[in-house]
mmCIF file of C-alpha atoms in Angstrom:
data_model
loop_
_atom_site.group_PDB
_atom_site.id
_atom_site.type_symbol
_atom_site.label_atom_id
_atom_site.label_comp_id
_atom_site.label_asym_id
_atom_site.label_seq_id
_atom_site.Cartn_x
_atom_site.Cartn_y
_atom_site.Cartn_z
ATOM 1 C CA GLU A 1 -196.365 -216.561 -103.912
ATOM 2 C CA PRO A 2 -193.449 -215.351 -102.073
ATOM 3 C CA GLU A 3 -191.224 -212.358 -102.064
ATOM 4 C CA VAL A 4 -188.167 -210.919 -100.597
ATOM 5 C CA THR A 5 -188.599 -207.071 -99.574
ATOM 6 C CA GLN A 6 -186.870 -204.283 -99.866
ATOM 7 C CA THR A 7 -187.086 -200.847 -98.489
ATOM 8 C CA PRO A 8 -186.380 -198.271 -99.016
ATOM 9 C CA SER A 9 -187.006 -197.795 -102.941
ATOM 10 C CA HIS A 10 -185.452 -194.740 -103.176
ATOM 11 C CA GLN A 11 -182.789 -193.588 -100.995
ATOM 12 C CA VAL A 12 -181.444 -189.887 -101.895
ATOM 13 C CA THR A 13 -178.205 -189.697 -98.989
ATOM 14 C CA GLN A 14 -174.552 -186.769 -99.005
ATOM 15 C CA MET A 15 -171.579 -188.117 -100.117
ATOM 16 C CA GLY A 16 -169.784 -189.434 -96.511
ATOM 17 C CA GLN A 17 -172.801 -190.464 -94.466
ATOM 18 C CA GLU A 18 -173.902 -193.826 -93.948
ATOM 19 C CA VAL A 19 -177.265 -195.903 -95.283
ATOM 20 C CA ILE A 20 -178.891 -199.376 -94.219
ATOM 21 C CA LEU A 21 -180.366 -201.030 -97.476
ATOM 22 C CA ARG A 22 -182.608 -203.613 -95.495
ATOM 23 C CA CYS A 23 -183.993 -206.595 -96.820
ATOM 24 C CA VAL A 24 -186.599 -209.317 -96.202
ATOM 25 C CA PRO A 25 -185.621 -213.062 -97.830
ATOM 26 C CA ILE A 26 -187.944 -215.203 -98.335
ATOM 27 C CA SER A 27 -188.175 -217.231 -94.735
ATOM 28 C CA ASN A 28 -187.419 -220.947 -95.384
ATOM 29 C CA HIS A 29 -183.578 -219.799 -97.535
ATOM 30 C CA LEU A 30 -180.683 -219.575 -95.728
ATOM 31 C CA TYR A 31 -178.872 -218.687 -98.799
ATOM 32 C CA PHE A 32 -178.813 -214.689 -98.709
ATOM 33 C CA TYR A 33 -177.032 -212.230 -101.336
ATOM 34 C CA TRP A 34 -176.146 -208.114 -102.163
ATOM 35 C CA TYR A 35 -175.290 -207.656 -105.795
ATOM 36 C CA ARG A 36 -176.042 -204.215 -107.141
ATOM 37 C CA GLN A 37 -176.318 -202.712 -110.381
ATOM 38 C CA ILE A 38 -174.301 -199.559 -111.664
ATOM 39 C CA LEU A 39 -177.278 -197.352 -114.055
ATOM 40 C CA GLY A 40 -176.816 -199.108 -118.167
ATOM 41 C CA GLN A 41 -174.272 -201.791 -115.913
ATOM 42 C CA LYS A 42 -174.731 -205.294 -115.856
ATOM 43 C CA VAL A 43 -175.503 -207.376 -112.322
ATOM 44 C CA GLU A 44 -172.431 -207.558 -110.249
ATOM 45 C CA PHE A 45 -172.553 -210.285 -106.563
ATOM 46 C CA LEU A 46 -171.139 -208.041 -103.461
ATOM 47 C CA VAL A 47 -171.113 -210.613 -100.987
ATOM 48 C CA SER A 48 -173.237 -213.988 -100.014
ATOM 49 C CA PHE A 49 -174.482 -214.613 -96.928
ATOM 50 C CA TYR A 50 -175.039 -218.108 -95.074
ATOM 51 C CA ASN A 51 -175.222 -219.823 -91.572
ATOM 52 C CA ASN A 52 -174.968 -216.695 -90.107
ATOM 53 C CA GLU A 53 -171.198 -215.140 -92.082
ATOM 54 C CA ILE A 54 -170.151 -213.841 -95.132
ATOM 55 C CA SER A 55 -169.587 -217.253 -97.162
ATOM 56 C CA GLU A 56 -168.428 -215.174 -100.054
ATOM 57 C CA LYS A 57 -167.231 -211.272 -101.102
ATOM 58 C CA SER A 58 -165.943 -210.000 -104.083
ATOM 59 C CA GLU A 59 -162.962 -207.371 -104.567
ATOM 60 C CA ILE A 60 -166.039 -204.910 -104.021
ATOM 61 C CA PHE A 61 -167.166 -205.026 -100.996
ATOM 62 C CA ASP A 62 -164.677 -203.328 -99.051
ATOM 63 C CA ASP A 63 -164.296 -202.551 -95.656
ATOM 64 C CA GLN A 64 -166.918 -199.116 -96.244
ATOM 65 C CA PHE A 65 -169.528 -202.251 -96.315
ATOM 66 C CA SER A 66 -171.224 -204.500 -94.058
ATOM 67 C CA VAL A 67 -173.406 -206.950 -93.593
ATOM 68 C CA GLU A 68 -176.131 -208.182 -90.891
ATOM 69 C CA ARG A 69 -178.842 -210.346 -90.218
ATOM 70 C CA PRO A 70 -179.761 -208.574 -87.016
ATOM 71 C CA ASP A 71 -183.347 -211.298 -86.237
ATOM 72 C CA GLY A 72 -184.672 -213.937 -88.087
ATOM 73 C CA SER A 73 -186.054 -212.171 -90.648
ATOM 74 C CA ASN A 74 -184.320 -209.466 -92.133
ATOM 75 C CA PHE A 75 -181.163 -208.845 -93.864
ATOM 76 C CA THR A 76 -179.529 -205.655 -94.200
ATOM 77 C CA LEU A 77 -176.265 -204.046 -95.921
ATOM 78 C CA LYS A 78 -174.535 -201.177 -94.864
ATOM 79 C CA ILE A 79 -172.380 -198.919 -96.701
ATOM 80 C CA ARG A 80 -170.286 -196.708 -94.204
ATOM 81 C CA SER A 81 -169.328 -193.218 -95.983
ATOM 82 C CA THR A 82 -170.849 -193.805 -99.375
ATOM 83 C CA LYS A 83 -169.206 -192.272 -102.398
ATOM 84 C CA LEU A 84 -170.747 -190.622 -105.550
ATOM 85 C CA GLU A 85 -169.727 -193.974 -107.460
ATOM 86 C CA ASP A 86 -171.848 -196.534 -104.492
ATOM 87 C CA SER A 87 -174.875 -194.908 -106.386
ATOM 88 C CA ALA A 88 -176.527 -197.706 -107.753
ATOM 89 C CA MET A 89 -179.457 -200.238 -107.005
ATOM 90 C CA TYR A 90 -178.996 -202.797 -105.083
ATOM 91 C CA PHE A 91 -180.780 -206.042 -105.273
ATOM 92 C CA CYS A 92 -181.606 -208.438 -102.292
ATOM 93 C CA ALA A 93 -182.276 -211.971 -103.145
ATOM 94 C CA SER A 94 -182.203 -215.390 -101.418
ATOM 95 C CA THR A 95 -182.480 -218.615 -102.617
ATOM 96 C CA GLU A 96 -183.232 -222.510 -100.742
ATOM 97 C CA ARG A 97 -180.888 -223.899 -102.573
ATOM 98 C CA THR A 98 -180.574 -223.133 -107.087
ATOM 99 C CA ALA A 99 -182.863 -220.589 -108.506
ATOM 100 C CA GLN A 100 -182.213 -217.054 -107.027
ATOM 101 C CA THR A 101 -185.797 -214.619 -105.829
ATOM 102 C CA PHE A 102 -184.848 -211.264 -105.811
ATOM 103 C CA GLY A 103 -186.343 -208.256 -104.540
ATOM 104 C CA SER A 104 -187.223 -205.209 -106.421
ATOM 105 C CA GLY A 105 -183.976 -203.059 -104.829
ATOM 106 C CA THR A 106 -183.310 -199.913 -103.685
ATOM 107 C CA ARG A 107 -182.129 -197.645 -105.468
ATOM 108 C CA LEU A 108 -179.128 -195.603 -104.033
ATOM 109 C CA THR A 109 -178.296 -191.946 -104.987
ATOM 110 C CA VAL A 110 -175.539 -190.525 -103.406
ATOM 111 C CA VAL A 111 -175.107 -186.685 -103.800
ATOM 112 C CA SER B 1 -164.476 -211.517 -122.336
ATOM 113 C CA GLN B 2 -166.267 -212.255 -119.362
ATOM 114 C CA GLN B 3 -168.220 -214.948 -117.700
ATOM 115 C CA GLY B 4 -171.727 -214.534 -119.369
ATOM 116 C CA GLU B 5 -172.004 -212.514 -122.209
ATOM 117 C CA GLU B 6 -174.895 -212.250 -123.988
ATOM 118 C CA ASP B 7 -175.818 -211.598 -127.886
ATOM 119 C CA PRO B 8 -177.186 -209.141 -129.234
ATOM 120 C CA GLN B 9 -176.702 -206.325 -127.143
ATOM 121 C CA ALA B 10 -180.341 -205.547 -128.635
ATOM 122 C CA LEU B 11 -183.054 -206.804 -130.474
ATOM 123 C CA SER B 12 -185.954 -205.386 -131.911
ATOM 124 C CA ILE B 13 -188.686 -207.131 -133.102
ATOM 125 C CA GLN B 14 -192.423 -207.465 -134.107
ATOM 126 C CA GLU B 15 -195.181 -208.431 -132.297
ATOM 127 C CA GLY B 16 -195.805 -212.506 -132.591
ATOM 128 C CA GLU B 17 -192.401 -212.524 -134.278
ATOM 129 C CA ASN B 18 -189.827 -215.045 -132.523
ATOM 130 C CA ALA B 19 -186.967 -213.435 -130.379
ATOM 131 C CA THR B 20 -183.993 -215.227 -129.478
ATOM 132 C CA MET B 21 -181.116 -214.066 -127.232
ATOM 133 C CA ASN B 22 -177.684 -215.593 -126.971
ATOM 134 C CA CYS B 23 -174.987 -216.374 -123.772
ATOM 135 C CA SER B 24 -171.403 -217.699 -123.748
ATOM 136 C CA TYR B 25 -169.369 -218.010 -120.960
ATOM 137 C CA LYS B 26 -165.762 -219.217 -120.076
ATOM 138 C CA THR B 27 -165.822 -222.026 -117.349
ATOM 139 C CA SER B 28 -167.369 -224.953 -116.383
ATOM 140 C CA ILE B 29 -170.944 -224.407 -114.545
ATOM 141 C CA ASN B 30 -173.342 -226.091 -112.253
ATOM 142 C CA ASN B 31 -176.351 -224.007 -114.264
ATOM 143 C CA LEU B 32 -177.013 -221.281 -116.208
ATOM 144 C CA GLN B 33 -180.091 -219.133 -115.189
ATOM 145 C CA TRP B 34 -182.123 -216.046 -117.255
ATOM 146 C CA TYR B 35 -183.489 -213.482 -115.580
ATOM 147 C CA ARG B 36 -185.592 -210.848 -117.130
ATOM 148 C CA GLN B 37 -186.090 -207.167 -116.138
ATOM 149 C CA ASN B 38 -187.793 -204.083 -116.937
ATOM 150 C CA SER B 39 -186.966 -200.863 -116.663
ATOM 151 C CA GLY B 40 -185.011 -199.826 -113.150
ATOM 152 C CA ARG B 41 -187.075 -202.959 -111.996
ATOM 153 C CA GLY B 42 -186.231 -205.547 -110.396
ATOM 154 C CA LEU B 43 -185.051 -209.058 -111.547
ATOM 155 C CA VAL B 44 -187.362 -212.052 -112.619
ATOM 156 C CA HIS B 45 -185.868 -215.781 -112.709
ATOM 157 C CA LEU B 46 -187.327 -217.018 -115.576
ATOM 158 C CA ILE B 47 -185.828 -220.854 -115.983
ATOM 159 C CA LEU B 48 -182.765 -222.632 -115.185
ATOM 160 C CA ILE B 49 -181.075 -225.219 -116.479
ATOM 161 C CA ARG B 50 -178.688 -227.306 -114.934
ATOM 162 C CA SER B 51 -174.941 -228.398 -116.531
ATOM 163 C CA ASN B 52 -177.018 -232.021 -117.224
ATOM 164 C CA GLU B 53 -179.545 -230.763 -119.268
ATOM 165 C CA ARG B 54 -180.014 -229.852 -122.652
ATOM 166 C CA GLU B 55 -183.003 -228.026 -124.039
ATOM 167 C CA LYS B 56 -185.686 -227.097 -121.148
ATOM 168 C CA HIS B 57 -189.624 -225.009 -121.737
ATOM 169 C CA SER B 58 -191.529 -223.005 -119.766
ATOM 170 C CA GLY B 59 -194.609 -221.556 -121.646
ATOM 171 C CA ARG B 60 -193.627 -219.797 -124.335
ATOM 172 C CA LEU B 61 -189.848 -219.475 -123.074
ATOM 173 C CA ARG B 62 -187.456 -222.611 -124.366
ATOM 174 C CA VAL B 63 -184.095 -222.443 -123.416
ATOM 175 C CA THR B 64 -181.064 -224.610 -124.969
ATOM 176 C CA LEU B 65 -177.285 -225.223 -122.834
ATOM 177 C CA ASP B 66 -174.408 -226.797 -125.144
ATOM 178 C CA THR B 67 -171.947 -226.938 -122.840
ATOM 179 C CA SER B 68 -169.591 -228.159 -124.751
ATOM 180 C CA LYS B 69 -169.236 -224.794 -127.221
ATOM 181 C CA LYS B 70 -170.568 -223.469 -123.191
ATOM 182 C CA SER B 71 -173.225 -221.467 -124.584
ATOM 183 C CA SER B 72 -177.072 -220.507 -124.046
ATOM 184 C CA SER B 73 -180.033 -219.747 -125.351
ATOM 185 C CA LEU B 74 -183.391 -218.293 -124.483
ATOM 186 C CA LEU B 75 -185.456 -218.315 -127.317
ATOM 187 C CA ILE B 76 -189.360 -216.281 -126.693
ATOM 188 C CA THR B 77 -191.894 -216.985 -129.206
ATOM 189 C CA ALA B 78 -195.298 -215.366 -129.870
ATOM 190 C CA SER B 79 -193.677 -212.341 -128.961
ATOM 191 C CA ARG B 80 -195.925 -209.520 -126.939
ATOM 192 C CA ALA B 81 -195.206 -206.411 -126.510
ATOM 193 C CA ALA B 82 -195.285 -206.781 -122.727
ATOM 194 C CA ASP B 83 -192.376 -209.254 -123.391
ATOM 195 C CA THR B 84 -190.005 -205.358 -123.517
ATOM 196 C CA ALA B 85 -187.041 -206.036 -120.766
ATOM 197 C CA SER B 86 -183.610 -206.184 -120.488
ATOM 198 C CA TYR B 87 -182.813 -210.260 -120.595
ATOM 199 C CA PHE B 88 -179.707 -211.736 -118.718
ATOM 200 C CA CYS B 89 -178.340 -215.073 -118.115
ATOM 201 C CA ALA B 90 -176.298 -216.026 -115.225
ATOM 202 C CA THR B 91 -174.322 -218.530 -113.887
ATOM 203 C CA ASP B 92 -173.452 -220.569 -111.242
ATOM 204 C CA PRO B 93 -169.549 -221.716 -112.392
ATOM 205 C CA VAL B 94 -168.796 -225.182 -110.259
ATOM 206 C CA TRP B 95 -165.660 -223.320 -108.663
ATOM 207 C CA ASN B 96 -168.602 -221.423 -106.766
ATOM 208 C CA GLN B 97 -168.255 -221.076 -103.214
ATOM 209 C CA GLY B 98 -171.063 -219.302 -101.744
ATOM 210 C CA GLY B 99 -173.654 -219.755 -104.770
ATOM 211 C CA LYS B 100 -173.375 -216.106 -106.422
ATOM 212 C CA LEU B 101 -174.515 -216.121 -109.493
ATOM 213 C CA ILE B 102 -172.893 -214.277 -112.537
ATOM 214 C CA PHE B 103 -174.074 -212.262 -114.771
ATOM 215 C CA GLY B 104 -173.505 -210.805 -118.531
ATOM 216 C CA GLN B 105 -175.000 -207.538 -119.762
ATOM 217 C CA GLY B 106 -177.794 -208.185 -120.991
ATOM 218 C CA THR B 107 -180.402 -207.607 -124.526
ATOM 219 C CA GLU B 108 -182.628 -205.174 -124.411
ATOM 220 C CA LEU B 109 -185.600 -206.675 -126.514
ATOM 221 C CA SER B 110 -188.000 -203.941 -128.053
ATOM 222 C CA VAL B 111 -191.472 -205.809 -129.175
ATOM 223 C CA LYS B 112 -193.137 -203.283 -131.095
ATOM 224 C CA PRO B 113 -197.152 -203.553 -131.448
#
């Protein structure tokens, strides 16, 4: 069964450093998403991406965040200058139409 | 309350029993989806029910949707220890721009052998 692949599975970074989280969505999917889940809390929407541009972003997705689809397969989330409160599990998801397929996540720890 | 709230927050049952989890939401939706998350892992899509559907089955899962009450329930029959996980409902609101899902807080299910 096709799956969404995320790398790395775990990243530890120093506060203020830039991180890039990578995702390979399912190949025939057109809509891409990033969500995050702070430990013990619910999953929160960050950004949606369609047709090579952001279609919607949440209040969390401020100027420190950016997304890119640099080629036909990868979808990346960059955090420019990480803060302690960015520590969370970050999930990538993709869909062809409705049901979203999620990756297994990247656990980001900012120290 | 926020869109997509589950109750109970935690549920502990014995293997073989049925588990029922409820979800309430605030605004009109296109569909409602249930996801499962094993501890510290990714989200696995279980079932999607559209706003014009009232009930859906998938294996041991039964989902109902009552749009007049803005609520849904997930029933897992004959539970197994392997069903131990967190279960989230997620709504796709009609006012959605980019197809995002709005998740609830989740129900933590523990099935004891």
